[in-house]
Amino acid sequence: MDKARDVMAIDLFGLIADEVRAKYPEVYQHVLTTVKPERDGNNRATYRHNWWVFGEPRKELRPALANLSRYIATVETAKHRVFQFLDASILPDNMLVAIALTDGYSLGVLSSRFHTQWALRAGGWLGVGNDPRYSKSRCFDPFPFPAATDAQKSAIGAIAEELDAHRKRVLAERDHLTLTGLYNVLERLRAGTRPADLTPKEHRIFDDGLVLILKELHDRLDVAVASAYGWPGDLAEEEILARLVALNRERAQEEARGLVRWLRPDYQIPRFGSAKEKAAQIEADFVMPAVTAKSLKPRFPPTDIGQTGLVIQTLVEADMPLDAAAIAARFKQGQKVRPAVTSVLTSLHRIGLVSSPDKGRTFHYRRAA
């Protein structure tokens, strides 16, 4: 997504061959001449039978993108997890993950360190560079958005819109700039490198890409999203993950009771909501759980956030995989808390934050590559 490829696609989704021939005869002849011969020999039946259709359309995605002016996209496998708006006229290919949301608030939350750190741990790695891979089912679907107020959504959205516009502007003005290059320099600055210590190539990117502004926008975004969660802005990575996993578990419990926080209620409720929701067309309220201070005693805490945090901490500090019994034994309540430990481990494993070398018996913390 660094630069537009200026490639046009003939998109005939939703039309049968007879309609294409009647409405767009020149297009029909071109596709008949250049596409059908290859499709006739394709091993996939859908490609042979629907030879005039571009690729194999995602039937779930097309309706979701219909009537939208733009959508959020990220490259499936990339060194840096960057989200941006793409115009609806751009047809996403198989290398993009398209998210049918148009608001700046959603872009802001996804671009914050809360989601990017979650995605780094929940997703996999792929390619020669072992780059992080973004999987919708593992990274996006289980991610719990904050229960933001309208004012918080507006603040996050404004920063995200400025961030998106800033990147697009500098990329359009300088041919040598790429998103990867911008974020390579940004990561150097985040690691403590002073601008004066950048290489000449990096300094050119720093100057032409206005990377300090990029950094400032991301810093402001992280503070705003932390505020929306009701959390401190300086949480360590493990604490962020622990809180997100605990919040994910609470959301799952709410959904089991029929309470769902929809991101696009007008679109989602008529298609996926309950009969009650379809009638009411309302979103379920979410109440943030209170965060209790860590006990000075080695007791297993009663809250989901506390339990998740201590299980993660135990696995991080361990030099070998542990099972639920071994973790429970480290707390004052002993095996009485083993079911709770097992529940936390199950959630962490389902989301992808821990791995199991023996099919679910023992677990170790899944560190970023």
GROMACS .gro file of C-alpha atoms in nm, residues 115-237:
model
  123
  115HIS     CA    1  -0.415  -0.306   1.876
  116THR     CA    2  -0.079  -0.331   1.700
  117GLN     CA    3   0.079  -0.507   1.999
  118TRP     CA    4  -0.222  -0.736   2.024
  119ALA     CA    5  -0.199  -0.815   1.651
  120LEU     CA    6   0.175  -0.881   1.674
  121ARG     CA    7   0.122  -1.148   1.938
  122ALA     CA    8  -0.205  -1.293   1.809
  123GLY     CA    9  -0.100  -1.316   1.444
  124GLY     CA   10   0.167  -1.532   1.288
  125TRP     CA   11   0.487  -1.462   1.096
  126LEU     CA   12   0.554  -1.530   0.731
  127GLY     CA   13   0.804  -1.478   0.452
  128VAL     CA   14   1.179  -1.442   0.416
  129GLY     CA   15   1.187  -1.156   0.666
  130ASN     CA   16   0.962  -1.342   0.912
  131ASP     CA   17   0.724  -1.047   0.893
  132PRO     CA   18   0.411  -1.032   1.110
  133ARG     CA   19   0.094  -1.163   0.946
  134TYR     CA   20  -0.245  -1.009   1.014
  135SER     CA   21  -0.525  -1.261   1.036
  136LYS     CA   22  -0.877  -1.122   1.062
  137SER     CA   23  -1.001  -1.418   1.263
  138ARG     CA   24  -0.714  -1.400   1.514
  139CYS     CA   25  -0.625  -1.030   1.521
  140PHE     CA   26  -0.942  -0.834   1.444
  141ASP     CA   27  -1.245  -1.043   1.540
  142PRO     CA   28  -1.148  -1.111   1.905
  143PHE     CA   29  -1.000  -0.765   1.967
  144PRO     CA   30  -1.207  -0.569   2.222
  145PHE     CA   31  -1.257  -0.206   2.124
  146PRO     CA   32  -1.283   0.042   2.412
  147ALA     CA   33  -1.621   0.158   2.541
  148ALA     CA   34  -1.548   0.512   2.430
  149THR     CA   35  -1.773   0.811   2.487
  150ASP     CA   36  -1.879   1.024   2.192
  151ALA     CA   37  -1.624   1.287   2.293
  152GLN     CA   38  -1.346   1.027   2.308
  153LYS     CA   39  -1.447   0.883   1.971
  154SER     CA   40  -1.436   1.231   1.822
  155ALA     CA   41  -1.090   1.302   1.966
  156ILE     CA   42  -0.947   0.969   1.848
  157GLY     CA   43  -1.108   1.011   1.507
  158ALA     CA   44  -0.963   1.359   1.457
  159ILE     CA   45  -0.609   1.239   1.531
  160ALA     CA   46  -0.650   0.935   1.304
  161GLU     CA   47  -0.778   1.149   1.016
  162GLU     CA   48  -0.478   1.380   1.053
  163LEU     CA   49  -0.243   1.080   1.067
  164ASP     CA   50  -0.390   0.927   0.752
  165ALA     CA   51  -0.380   1.260   0.566
  166HIS     CA   52  -0.022   1.330   0.676
  167ARG     CA   53   0.109   0.998   0.545
  168LYS     CA   54  -0.077   1.028   0.216
  169ARG     CA   55   0.047   1.384   0.167
  170VAL     CA   56   0.419   1.315   0.219
  171LEU     CA   57   0.404   0.999   0.006
  172ALA     CA   58   0.240   1.191  -0.277
  173GLU     CA   59   0.493   1.473  -0.260
  174ARG     CA   60   0.809   1.258  -0.252
  175ASP     CA   61   0.853   0.967  -0.491
  176HIS     CA   62   1.133   0.808  -0.288
  177LEU     CA   63   0.921   0.776   0.027
  178THR     CA   64   0.739   0.457   0.125
  179LEU     CA   65   0.534   0.361   0.428
  180THR     CA   66   0.796   0.101   0.517
  181GLY     CA   67   1.071   0.361   0.502
  182LEU     CA   68   0.874   0.607   0.715
  183TYR     CA   69   0.806   0.349   0.982
  184ASN     CA   70   1.163   0.217   0.976
  185VAL     CA   71   1.280   0.564   1.076
  186LEU     CA   72   0.995   0.603   1.323
  187GLU     CA   73   1.098   0.281   1.498
  188ARG     CA   74   1.456   0.408   1.519
  189LEU     CA   75   1.332   0.723   1.692
  190ARG     CA   76   1.113   0.521   1.927
  191ALA     CA   77   1.418   0.313   2.017
  192GLY     CA   78   1.596   0.628   2.131
  193THR     CA   79   1.800   0.720   1.824
  194ARG     CA   80   1.851   1.095   1.794
  195PRO     CA   81   1.779   1.256   1.456
  196ALA     CA   82   2.145   1.360   1.436
  197ASP     CA   83   2.250   0.993   1.460
  198LEU     CA   84   2.041   0.872   1.166
  199THR     CA   85   2.217   0.756   0.851
  200PRO     CA   86   2.210   0.996   0.552
  201LYS     CA   87   1.939   0.784   0.386
  202GLU     CA   88   1.734   0.776   0.705
  203HIS     CA   89   1.779   1.148   0.758
  204ARG     CA   90   1.646   1.220   0.411
  205ILE     CA   91   1.336   1.015   0.494
  206PHE     CA   92   1.317   1.189   0.833
  207ASP     CA   93   1.319   1.533   0.670
  208ASP     CA   94   1.107   1.468   0.362
  209GLY     CA   95   0.857   1.247   0.546
  210LEU     CA   96   0.823   1.479   0.846
  211VAL     CA   97   0.866   1.176   1.068
  212LEU     CA   98   0.863   1.372   1.394
  213ILE     CA   99   0.509   1.478   1.310
  214LEU     CA  100   0.427   1.113   1.237
  215LYS     CA  101   0.567   1.020   1.579
  216GLU     CA  102   0.376   1.297   1.754
  217LEU     CA  103   0.048   1.189   1.596
  218HIS     CA  104   0.101   0.828   1.701
  219ASP     CA  105   0.193   0.935   2.055
  220ARG     CA  106  -0.120   1.148   2.081
  221LEU     CA  107  -0.328   0.863   1.942
  222ASP     CA  108  -0.194   0.617   2.200
  223VAL     CA  109  -0.278   0.857   2.483
  224ALA     CA  110  -0.630   0.914   2.350
  225VAL     CA  111  -0.701   0.541   2.307
  226ALA     CA  112  -0.562   0.464   2.654
  227SER     CA  113  -0.802   0.723   2.794
  228ALA     CA  114  -1.092   0.559   2.609
  229TYR     CA  115  -1.006   0.228   2.776
  230GLY     CA  116  -0.977   0.403   3.111
  231TRP     CA  117  -0.619   0.281   3.147
  232PRO     CA  118  -0.287   0.456   3.218
  233GLY     CA  119  -0.101   0.565   2.908
  234ASP     CA  120   0.232   0.413   3.010
  235LEU     CA  121   0.134   0.048   3.050
  236ALA     CA  122   0.398  -0.213   2.969
  237GLU     CA  123   0.328  -0.449   2.681
   0.00000   0.00000   0.00000
